[in-house]
mmCIF file of C-alpha atoms and ligand atoms in Angstrom:
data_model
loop_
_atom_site.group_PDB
_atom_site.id
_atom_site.type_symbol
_atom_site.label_atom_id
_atom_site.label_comp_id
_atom_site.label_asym_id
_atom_site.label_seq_id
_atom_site.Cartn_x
_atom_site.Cartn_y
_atom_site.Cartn_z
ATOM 1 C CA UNK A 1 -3.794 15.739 1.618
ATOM 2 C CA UNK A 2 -4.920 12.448 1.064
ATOM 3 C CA UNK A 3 -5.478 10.704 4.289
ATOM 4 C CA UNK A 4 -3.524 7.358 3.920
ATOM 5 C CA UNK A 5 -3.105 5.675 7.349
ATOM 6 C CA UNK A 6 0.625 4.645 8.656
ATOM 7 C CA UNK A 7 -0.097 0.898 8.733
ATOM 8 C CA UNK A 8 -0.847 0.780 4.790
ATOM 9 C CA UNK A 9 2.650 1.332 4.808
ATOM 10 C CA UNK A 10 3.802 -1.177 8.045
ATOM 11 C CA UNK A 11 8.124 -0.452 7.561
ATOM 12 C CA UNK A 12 10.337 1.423 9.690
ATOM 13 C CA UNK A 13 12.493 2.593 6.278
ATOM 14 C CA UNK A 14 12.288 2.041 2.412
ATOM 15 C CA UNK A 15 15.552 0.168 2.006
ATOM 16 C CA UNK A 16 14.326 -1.593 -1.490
ATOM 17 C CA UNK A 17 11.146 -2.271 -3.533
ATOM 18 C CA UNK A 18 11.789 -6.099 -3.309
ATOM 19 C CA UNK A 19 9.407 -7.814 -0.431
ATOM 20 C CA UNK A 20 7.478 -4.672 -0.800
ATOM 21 C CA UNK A 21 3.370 -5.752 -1.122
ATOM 22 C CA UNK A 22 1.770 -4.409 -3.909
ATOM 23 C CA UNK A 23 -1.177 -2.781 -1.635
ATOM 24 C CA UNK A 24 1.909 -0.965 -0.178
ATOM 25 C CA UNK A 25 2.863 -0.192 -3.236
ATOM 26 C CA UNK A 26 0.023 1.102 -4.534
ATOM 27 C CA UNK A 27 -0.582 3.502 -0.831
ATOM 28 C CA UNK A 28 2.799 5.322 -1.800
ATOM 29 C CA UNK A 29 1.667 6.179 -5.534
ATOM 30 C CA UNK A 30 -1.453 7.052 -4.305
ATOM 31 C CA UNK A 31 -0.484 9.583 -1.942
ATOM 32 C CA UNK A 32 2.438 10.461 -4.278
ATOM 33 C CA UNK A 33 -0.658 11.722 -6.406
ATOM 34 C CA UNK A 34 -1.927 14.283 -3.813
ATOM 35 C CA UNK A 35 1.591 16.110 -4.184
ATOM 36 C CA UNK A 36 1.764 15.866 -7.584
ATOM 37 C CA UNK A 37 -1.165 18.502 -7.846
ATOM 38 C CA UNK A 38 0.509 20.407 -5.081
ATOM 39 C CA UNK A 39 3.658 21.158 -6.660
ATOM 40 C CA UNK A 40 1.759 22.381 -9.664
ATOM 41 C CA UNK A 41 0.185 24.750 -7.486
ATOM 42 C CA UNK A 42 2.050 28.644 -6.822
ATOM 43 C CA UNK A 43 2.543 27.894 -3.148
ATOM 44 C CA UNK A 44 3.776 24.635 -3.078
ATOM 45 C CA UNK A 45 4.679 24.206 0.925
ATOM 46 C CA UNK A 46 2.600 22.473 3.466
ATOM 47 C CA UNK A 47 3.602 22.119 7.013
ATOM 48 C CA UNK A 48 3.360 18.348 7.329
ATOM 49 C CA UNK A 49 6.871 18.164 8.129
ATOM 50 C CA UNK A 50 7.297 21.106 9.833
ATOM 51 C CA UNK A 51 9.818 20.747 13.284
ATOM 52 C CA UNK A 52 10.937 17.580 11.323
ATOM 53 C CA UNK A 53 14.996 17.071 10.333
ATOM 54 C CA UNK A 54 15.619 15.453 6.866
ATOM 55 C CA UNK A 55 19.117 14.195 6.344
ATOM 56 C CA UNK A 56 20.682 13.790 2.930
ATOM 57 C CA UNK A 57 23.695 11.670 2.973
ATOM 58 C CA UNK A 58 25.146 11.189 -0.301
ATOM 59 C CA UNK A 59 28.318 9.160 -0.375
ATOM 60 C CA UNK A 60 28.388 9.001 -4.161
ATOM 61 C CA UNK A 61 27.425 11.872 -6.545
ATOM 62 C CA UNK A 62 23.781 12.945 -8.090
ATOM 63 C CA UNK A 63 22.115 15.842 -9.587
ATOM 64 C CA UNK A 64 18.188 15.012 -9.580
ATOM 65 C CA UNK A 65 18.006 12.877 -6.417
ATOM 66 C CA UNK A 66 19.454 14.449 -4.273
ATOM 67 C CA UNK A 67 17.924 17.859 -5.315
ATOM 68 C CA UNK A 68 14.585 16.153 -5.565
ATOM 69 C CA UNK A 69 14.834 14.758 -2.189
ATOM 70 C CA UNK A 70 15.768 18.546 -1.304
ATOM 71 C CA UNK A 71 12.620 19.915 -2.710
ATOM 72 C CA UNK A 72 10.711 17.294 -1.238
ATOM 73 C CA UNK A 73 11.553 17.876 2.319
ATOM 74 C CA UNK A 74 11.212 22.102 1.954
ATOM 75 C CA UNK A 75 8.266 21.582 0.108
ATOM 76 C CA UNK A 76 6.614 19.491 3.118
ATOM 77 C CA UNK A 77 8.216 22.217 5.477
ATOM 78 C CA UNK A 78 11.375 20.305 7.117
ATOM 79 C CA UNK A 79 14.728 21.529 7.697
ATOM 80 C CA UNK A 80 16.845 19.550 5.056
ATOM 81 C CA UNK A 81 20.765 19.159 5.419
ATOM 82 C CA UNK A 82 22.803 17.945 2.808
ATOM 83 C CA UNK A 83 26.078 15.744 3.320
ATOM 84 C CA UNK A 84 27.901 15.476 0.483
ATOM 85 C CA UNK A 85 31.138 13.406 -0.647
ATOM 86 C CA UNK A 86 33.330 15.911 -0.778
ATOM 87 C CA UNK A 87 32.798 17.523 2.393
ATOM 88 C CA UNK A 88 32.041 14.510 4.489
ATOM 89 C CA UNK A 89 34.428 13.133 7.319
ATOM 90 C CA UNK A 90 34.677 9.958 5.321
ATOM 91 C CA UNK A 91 37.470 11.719 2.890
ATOM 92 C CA UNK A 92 39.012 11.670 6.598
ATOM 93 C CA UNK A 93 38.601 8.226 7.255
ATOM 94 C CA UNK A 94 35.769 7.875 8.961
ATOM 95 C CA UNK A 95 33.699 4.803 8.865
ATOM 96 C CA UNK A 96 30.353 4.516 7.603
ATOM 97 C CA UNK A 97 28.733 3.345 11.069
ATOM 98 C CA UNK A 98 31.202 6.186 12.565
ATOM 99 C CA UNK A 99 29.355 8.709 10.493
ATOM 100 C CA UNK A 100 25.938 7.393 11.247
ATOM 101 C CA UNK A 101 26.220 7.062 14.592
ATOM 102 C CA UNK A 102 27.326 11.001 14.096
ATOM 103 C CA UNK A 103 24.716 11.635 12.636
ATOM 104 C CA UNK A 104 21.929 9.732 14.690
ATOM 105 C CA UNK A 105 23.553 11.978 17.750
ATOM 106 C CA UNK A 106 22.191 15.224 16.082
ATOM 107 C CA UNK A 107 18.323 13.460 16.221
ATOM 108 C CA UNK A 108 17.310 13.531 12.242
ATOM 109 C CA UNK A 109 13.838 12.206 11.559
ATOM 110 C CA UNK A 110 14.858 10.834 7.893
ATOM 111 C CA UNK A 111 17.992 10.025 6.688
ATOM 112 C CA UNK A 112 17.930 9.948 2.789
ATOM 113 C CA UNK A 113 21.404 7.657 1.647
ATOM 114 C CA UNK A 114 23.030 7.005 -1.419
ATOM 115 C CA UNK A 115 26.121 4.769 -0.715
ATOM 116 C CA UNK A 116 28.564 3.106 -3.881
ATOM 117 C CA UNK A 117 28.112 -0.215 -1.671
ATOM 118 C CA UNK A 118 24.938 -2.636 -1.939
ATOM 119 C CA UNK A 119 23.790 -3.197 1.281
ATOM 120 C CA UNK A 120 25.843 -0.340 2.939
ATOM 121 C CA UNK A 121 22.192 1.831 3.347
ATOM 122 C CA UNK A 122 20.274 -1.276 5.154
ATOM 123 C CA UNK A 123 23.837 -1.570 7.552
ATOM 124 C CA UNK A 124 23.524 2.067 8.695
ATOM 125 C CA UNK A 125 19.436 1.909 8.824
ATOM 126 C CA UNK A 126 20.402 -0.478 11.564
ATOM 127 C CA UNK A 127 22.236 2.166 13.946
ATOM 128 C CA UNK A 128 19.738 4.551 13.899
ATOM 129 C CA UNK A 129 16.740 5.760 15.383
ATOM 130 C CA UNK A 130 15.024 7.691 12.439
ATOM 131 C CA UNK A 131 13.981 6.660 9.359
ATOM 132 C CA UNK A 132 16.096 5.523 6.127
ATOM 133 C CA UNK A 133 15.804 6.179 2.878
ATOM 134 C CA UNK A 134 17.660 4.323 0.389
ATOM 135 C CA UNK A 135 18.377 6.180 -3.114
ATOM 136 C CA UNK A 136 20.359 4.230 -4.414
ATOM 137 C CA UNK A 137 23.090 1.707 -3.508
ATOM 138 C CA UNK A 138 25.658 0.321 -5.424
ATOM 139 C CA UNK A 139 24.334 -2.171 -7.894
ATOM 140 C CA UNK A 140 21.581 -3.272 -5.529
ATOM 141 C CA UNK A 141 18.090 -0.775 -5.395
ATOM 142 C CA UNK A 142 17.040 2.808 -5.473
ATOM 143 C CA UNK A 143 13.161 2.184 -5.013
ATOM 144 C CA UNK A 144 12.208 5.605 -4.988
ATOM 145 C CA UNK A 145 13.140 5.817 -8.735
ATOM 146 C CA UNK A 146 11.191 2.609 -9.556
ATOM 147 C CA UNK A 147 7.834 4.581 -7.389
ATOM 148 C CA UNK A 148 9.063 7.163 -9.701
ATOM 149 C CA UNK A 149 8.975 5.627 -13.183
ATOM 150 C CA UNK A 150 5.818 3.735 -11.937
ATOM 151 C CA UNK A 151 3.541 6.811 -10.973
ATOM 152 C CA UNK A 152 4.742 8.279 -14.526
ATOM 153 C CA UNK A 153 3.435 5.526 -16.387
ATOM 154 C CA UNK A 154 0.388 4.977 -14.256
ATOM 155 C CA UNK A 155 -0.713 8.549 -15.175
ATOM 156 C CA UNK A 156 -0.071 8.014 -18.900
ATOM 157 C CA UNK A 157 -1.266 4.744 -19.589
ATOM 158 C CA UNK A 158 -3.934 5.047 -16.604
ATOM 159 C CA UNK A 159 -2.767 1.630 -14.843
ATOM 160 C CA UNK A 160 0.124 -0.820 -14.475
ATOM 161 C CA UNK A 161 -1.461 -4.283 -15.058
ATOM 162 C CA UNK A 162 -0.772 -6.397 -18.090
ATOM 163 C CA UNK A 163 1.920 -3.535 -19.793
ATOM 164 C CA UNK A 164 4.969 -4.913 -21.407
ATOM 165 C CA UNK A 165 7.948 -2.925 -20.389
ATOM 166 C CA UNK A 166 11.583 -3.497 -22.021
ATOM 167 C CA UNK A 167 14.628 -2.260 -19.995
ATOM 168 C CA UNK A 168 17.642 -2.036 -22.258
ATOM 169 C CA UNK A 169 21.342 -1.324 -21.994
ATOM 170 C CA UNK A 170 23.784 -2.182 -18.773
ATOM 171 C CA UNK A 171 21.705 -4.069 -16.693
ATOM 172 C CA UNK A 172 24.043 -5.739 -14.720
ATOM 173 C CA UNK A 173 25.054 -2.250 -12.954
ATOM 174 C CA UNK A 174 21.925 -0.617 -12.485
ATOM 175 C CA UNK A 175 20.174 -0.438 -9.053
ATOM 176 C CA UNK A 176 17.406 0.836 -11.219
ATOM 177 C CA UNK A 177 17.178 -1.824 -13.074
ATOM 178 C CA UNK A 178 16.835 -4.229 -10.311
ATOM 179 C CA UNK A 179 14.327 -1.907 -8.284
ATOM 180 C CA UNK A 180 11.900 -1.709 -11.604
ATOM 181 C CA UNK A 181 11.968 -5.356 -11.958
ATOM 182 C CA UNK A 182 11.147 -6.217 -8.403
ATOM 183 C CA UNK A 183 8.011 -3.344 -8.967
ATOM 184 C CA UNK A 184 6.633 -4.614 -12.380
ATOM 185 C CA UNK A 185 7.100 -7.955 -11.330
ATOM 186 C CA UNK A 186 4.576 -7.552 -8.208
ATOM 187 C CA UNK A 187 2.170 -4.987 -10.335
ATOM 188 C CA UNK A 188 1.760 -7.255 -12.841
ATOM 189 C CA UNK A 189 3.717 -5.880 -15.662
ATOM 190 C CA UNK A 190 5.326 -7.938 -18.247
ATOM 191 C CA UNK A 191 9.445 -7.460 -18.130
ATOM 192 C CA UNK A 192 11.763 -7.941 -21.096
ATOM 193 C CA UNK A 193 15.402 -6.720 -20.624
ATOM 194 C CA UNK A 194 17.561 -6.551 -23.749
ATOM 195 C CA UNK A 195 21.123 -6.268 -23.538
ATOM 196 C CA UNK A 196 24.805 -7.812 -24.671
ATOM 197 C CA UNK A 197 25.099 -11.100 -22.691
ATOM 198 C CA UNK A 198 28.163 -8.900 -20.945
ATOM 199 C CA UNK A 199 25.752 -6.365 -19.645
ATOM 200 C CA UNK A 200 23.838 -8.859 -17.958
ATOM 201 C CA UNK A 201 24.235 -10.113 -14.484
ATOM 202 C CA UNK A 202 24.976 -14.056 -14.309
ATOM 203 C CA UNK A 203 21.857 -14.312 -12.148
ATOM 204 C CA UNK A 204 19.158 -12.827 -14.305
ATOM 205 C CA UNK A 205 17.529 -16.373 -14.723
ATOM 206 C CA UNK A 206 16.067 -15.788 -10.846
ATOM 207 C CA UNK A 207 14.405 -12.289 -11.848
ATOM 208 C CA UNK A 208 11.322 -13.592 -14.145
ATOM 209 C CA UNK A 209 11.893 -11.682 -16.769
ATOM 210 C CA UNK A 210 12.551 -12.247 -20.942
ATOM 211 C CA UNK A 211 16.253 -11.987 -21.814
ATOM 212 C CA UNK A 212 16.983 -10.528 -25.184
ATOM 213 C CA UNK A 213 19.895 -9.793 -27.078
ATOM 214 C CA UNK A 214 18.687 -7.953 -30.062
ATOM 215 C CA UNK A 215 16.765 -4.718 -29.804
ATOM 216 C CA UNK A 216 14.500 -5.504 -32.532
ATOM 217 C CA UNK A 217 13.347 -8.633 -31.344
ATOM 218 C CA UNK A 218 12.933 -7.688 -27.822
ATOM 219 C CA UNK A 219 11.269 -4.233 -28.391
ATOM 220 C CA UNK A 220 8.483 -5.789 -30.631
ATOM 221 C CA UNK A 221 5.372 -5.055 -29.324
ATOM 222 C CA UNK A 222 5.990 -3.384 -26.013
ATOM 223 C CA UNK A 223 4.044 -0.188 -24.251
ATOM 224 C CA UNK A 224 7.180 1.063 -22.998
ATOM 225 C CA UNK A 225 11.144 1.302 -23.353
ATOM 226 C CA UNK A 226 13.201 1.785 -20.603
ATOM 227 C CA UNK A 227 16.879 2.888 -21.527
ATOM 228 C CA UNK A 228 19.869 2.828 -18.915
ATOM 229 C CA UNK A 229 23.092 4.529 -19.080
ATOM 230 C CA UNK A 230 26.355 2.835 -19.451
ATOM 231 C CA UNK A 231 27.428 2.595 -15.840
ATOM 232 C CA UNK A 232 31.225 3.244 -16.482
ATOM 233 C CA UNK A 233 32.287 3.890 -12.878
ATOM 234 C CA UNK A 234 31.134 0.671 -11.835
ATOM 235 C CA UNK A 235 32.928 -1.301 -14.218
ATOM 236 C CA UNK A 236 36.600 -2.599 -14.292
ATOM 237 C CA UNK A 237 37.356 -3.077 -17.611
ATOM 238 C CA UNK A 238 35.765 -3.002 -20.916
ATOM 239 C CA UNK A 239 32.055 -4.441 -20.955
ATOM 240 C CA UNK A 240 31.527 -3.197 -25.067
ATOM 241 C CA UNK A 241 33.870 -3.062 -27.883
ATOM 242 C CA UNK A 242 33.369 0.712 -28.554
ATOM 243 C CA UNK A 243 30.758 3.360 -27.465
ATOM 244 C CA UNK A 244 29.942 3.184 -31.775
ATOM 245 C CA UNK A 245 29.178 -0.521 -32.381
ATOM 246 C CA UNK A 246 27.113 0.226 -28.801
ATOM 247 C CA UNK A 247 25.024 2.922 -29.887
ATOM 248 C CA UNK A 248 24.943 0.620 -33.276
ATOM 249 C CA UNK A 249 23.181 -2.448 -31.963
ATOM 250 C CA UNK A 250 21.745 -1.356 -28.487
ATOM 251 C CA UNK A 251 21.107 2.826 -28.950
ATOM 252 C CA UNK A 252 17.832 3.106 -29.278
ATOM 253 C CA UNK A 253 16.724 5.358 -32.327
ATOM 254 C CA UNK A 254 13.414 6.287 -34.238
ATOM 255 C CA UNK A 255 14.538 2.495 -36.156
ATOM 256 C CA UNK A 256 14.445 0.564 -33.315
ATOM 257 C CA UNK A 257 11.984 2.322 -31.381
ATOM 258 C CA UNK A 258 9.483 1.236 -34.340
ATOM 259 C CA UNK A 259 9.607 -1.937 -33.674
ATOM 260 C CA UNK A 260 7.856 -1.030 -30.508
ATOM 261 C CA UNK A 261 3.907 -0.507 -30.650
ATOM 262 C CA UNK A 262 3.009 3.030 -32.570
ATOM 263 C CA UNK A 263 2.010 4.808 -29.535
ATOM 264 C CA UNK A 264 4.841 3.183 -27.351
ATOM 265 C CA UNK A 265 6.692 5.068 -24.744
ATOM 266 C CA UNK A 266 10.446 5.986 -23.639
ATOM 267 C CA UNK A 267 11.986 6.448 -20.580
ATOM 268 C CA UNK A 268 15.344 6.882 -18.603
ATOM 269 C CA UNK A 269 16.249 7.359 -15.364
ATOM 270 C CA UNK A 270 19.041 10.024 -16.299
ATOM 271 C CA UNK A 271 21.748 11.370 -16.678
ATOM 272 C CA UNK A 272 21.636 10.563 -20.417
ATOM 273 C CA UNK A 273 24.670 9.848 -22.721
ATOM 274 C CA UNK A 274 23.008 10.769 -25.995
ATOM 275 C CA UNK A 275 24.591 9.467 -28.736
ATOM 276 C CA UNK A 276 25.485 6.243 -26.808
ATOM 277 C CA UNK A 277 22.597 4.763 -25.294
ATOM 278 C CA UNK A 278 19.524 6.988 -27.035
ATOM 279 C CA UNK A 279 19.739 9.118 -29.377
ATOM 280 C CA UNK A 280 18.148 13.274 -29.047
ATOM 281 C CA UNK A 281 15.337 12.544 -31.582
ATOM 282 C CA UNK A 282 13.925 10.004 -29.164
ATOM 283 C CA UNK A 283 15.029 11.614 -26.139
ATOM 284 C CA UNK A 284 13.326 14.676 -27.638
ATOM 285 C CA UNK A 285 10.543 13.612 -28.811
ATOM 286 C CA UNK A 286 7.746 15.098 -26.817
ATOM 287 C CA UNK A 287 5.077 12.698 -27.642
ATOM 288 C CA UNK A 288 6.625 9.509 -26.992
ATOM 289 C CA UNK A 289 9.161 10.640 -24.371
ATOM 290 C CA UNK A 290 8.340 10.495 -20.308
ATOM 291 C CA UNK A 291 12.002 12.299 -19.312
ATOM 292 C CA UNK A 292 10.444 15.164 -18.234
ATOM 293 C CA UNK A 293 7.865 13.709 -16.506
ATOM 294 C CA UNK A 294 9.996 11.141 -14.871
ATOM 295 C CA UNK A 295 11.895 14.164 -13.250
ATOM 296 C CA UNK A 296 8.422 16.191 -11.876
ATOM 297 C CA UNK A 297 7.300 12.913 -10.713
ATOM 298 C CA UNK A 298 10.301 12.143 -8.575
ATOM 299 C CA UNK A 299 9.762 14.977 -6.213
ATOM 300 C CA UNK A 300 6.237 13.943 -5.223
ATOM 301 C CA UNK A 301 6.974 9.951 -5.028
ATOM 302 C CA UNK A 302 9.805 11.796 -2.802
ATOM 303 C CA UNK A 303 7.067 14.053 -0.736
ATOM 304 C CA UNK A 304 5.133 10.746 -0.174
ATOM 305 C CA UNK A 305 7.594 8.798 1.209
ATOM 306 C CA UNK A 306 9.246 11.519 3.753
ATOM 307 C CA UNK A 307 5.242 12.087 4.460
ATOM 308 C CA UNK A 308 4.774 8.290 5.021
ATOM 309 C CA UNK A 309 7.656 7.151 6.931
ATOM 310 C CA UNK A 310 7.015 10.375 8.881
ATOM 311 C CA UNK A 311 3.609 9.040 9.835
ATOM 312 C CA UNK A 312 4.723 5.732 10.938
ATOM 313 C CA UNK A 313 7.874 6.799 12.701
ATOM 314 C CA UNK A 314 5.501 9.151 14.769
ATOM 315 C CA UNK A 315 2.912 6.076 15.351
ATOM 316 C CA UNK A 316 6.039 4.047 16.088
ATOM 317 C CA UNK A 317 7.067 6.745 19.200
ATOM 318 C CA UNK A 318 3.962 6.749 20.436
ATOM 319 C CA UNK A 319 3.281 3.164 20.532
ATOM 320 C CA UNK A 320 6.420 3.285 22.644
ATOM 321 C CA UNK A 321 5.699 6.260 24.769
HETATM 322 C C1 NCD B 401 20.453 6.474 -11.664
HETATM 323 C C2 NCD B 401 21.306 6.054 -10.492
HETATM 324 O O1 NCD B 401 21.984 6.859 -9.876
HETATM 325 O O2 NCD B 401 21.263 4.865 -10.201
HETATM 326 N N1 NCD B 401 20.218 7.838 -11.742
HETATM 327 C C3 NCD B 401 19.230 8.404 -10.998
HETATM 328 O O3 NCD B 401 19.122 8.198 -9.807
HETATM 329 N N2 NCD B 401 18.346 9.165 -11.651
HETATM 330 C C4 NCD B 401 20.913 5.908 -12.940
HETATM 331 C C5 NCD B 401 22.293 6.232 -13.420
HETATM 332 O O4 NCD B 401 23.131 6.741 -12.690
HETATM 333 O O5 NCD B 401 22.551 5.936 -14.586
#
């Protein structure tokens, strides 16, 4: 394993990517590296994590997260529980500091949460002893998808540093979005977003990026597109006229895509809508599309931060032993 020491990475929890340093960064893709190659490997378990209890809280649903995070945790040799909406106490009325407090009670090393509420995972990192992992809440961050998408492109393109990257589609909801910014803001890495003026939030002038409205203009020239899905459940009312004149003017298609550079690149966080924000032959399209990738990487970025928060909560204890 790559021997990265605890104070390259000097927080308690990953709770965003924003105020992150990009040495810091840069530890967490490196290590995220060493598991890449292990996963590849027949016998993908190590016992770093072994006697160690990982968490998964999930407030809000998910299919590759929350199985990545799963993964993640058996494949470093933890015992991994998963708490799901559905079967949770909070159908029952529990609070959310009720059920972390529960929680903290049964001693968990990590706690992995996904909550519908920005700033509801950095609340309930403050009640407990362990470790917390944000992925994902409400609009706010999920920085282990933004480690993600930047150890896929690192590998591909062999470095982050001077890229121009255009995020397209319904900014305003994504907690991907925002994560991704904060990361190829600090690494050096040129931002556009593109999107309807409704899909935008009124605060984007703060984020340092290029604002476009047209795909054509703000794809021209880039490395890499970044599509997002239309975040339905987080809207209240109707942010486009129809799904049609969407996919019309912000899909992104083999038409639009050329007015990126030849050898440019696609990515999405999933779950996909095909048909409304990208259509198959680009989502298919297995020399310019990182999907795939996006997903492998995801469980090692995962296995690096369980391994790294491990390391410092352990450092932590015995600082205070
Ligand atoms: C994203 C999320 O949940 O924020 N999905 C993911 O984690 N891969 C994006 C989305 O839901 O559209």
């Amino acid at each position: 394993m790559a021997d990265v020491a605890p104070y390259s990475y000097p927080h308690r929890h990953l709770l965003g990517i924003e105020g992150l340093a990009p040495g810091e960064i840069s530890a967490l893709l490196d290590l995220s590296e060493s598991y890449v190659e292990q996963s590849r490997r027949d016998d993908k378990k190590v016992a770093v994590l072994k006697g160690r209890t990982v968490i998964n809280v999930f407030f809000e649903t998910s299919t590759r997260t929350r199985t990545s995070f799963e993964l993640a945790g058996k494949r470093l040799g933890a015992d991994v529980i998963n708490i799901s909406p559905d079967i949770s106490a909070i159908k029952k009325g529990e609070t959310l500091l009720d059920t972390a407090l529960t929680l903290n009670a049964m001693r968990p090393d990590l706690l992995v949460v996904r909550h519908p509420q920005s700033g509801a995972v950095h609340l309930l990192s403050e009640k407990v002893d362990g470790a917390v992992i944000n992925a994902g809440d409400g609009w706010h961050e999920h920085p282990t998808q933004a480690l993600l998408d930047a150890l896929t492109i690192r590998r591909r393109l062999g470095g982050l540093t001077g890229l121009t990257v255009a995020i397209c589609g319904d900014i305003m909801h994504s907690r991907v979005a925002r994560s991704n910014i904060h990361l190829f803001n600090v690494m050096g890495i040129r931002v556009r977003v593109v999107a309807p003026p409704t899909l935008l939030p009124p605060e984007m002038d703060r984020f340092g990026v290029e604002v476009f409205h047209d795909m054509r203009a703000g794809l021209d020239g880039v490395d890499i597109v970044m599509m997002l899905r239309l975040q339905t459940e987080r809207m209240q009312g109707s942010f486009v006229p129809s799904v049609r004149e969407y996919f019309h003017f912000f899909g992104l298609d083999a038409r639009k895509l050329a007015a990126a550079r030849p050898d440019a690149l696609v990515m999405h966080p999933g779950p996909m809508n095909r048909g409304v924000e990208i259509d198959s032959d680009v989502a298919d399209d297995i020399h310019r599309s990182l999907i795939q990738e996006q997903v492998e990487m995801g469980v090692a970025v995962r296995m690096a931060c369980l391994d790294l928060l491990t390391r410092k909560l352990q450092s932590n204890r015995a600082e205070a032993a």
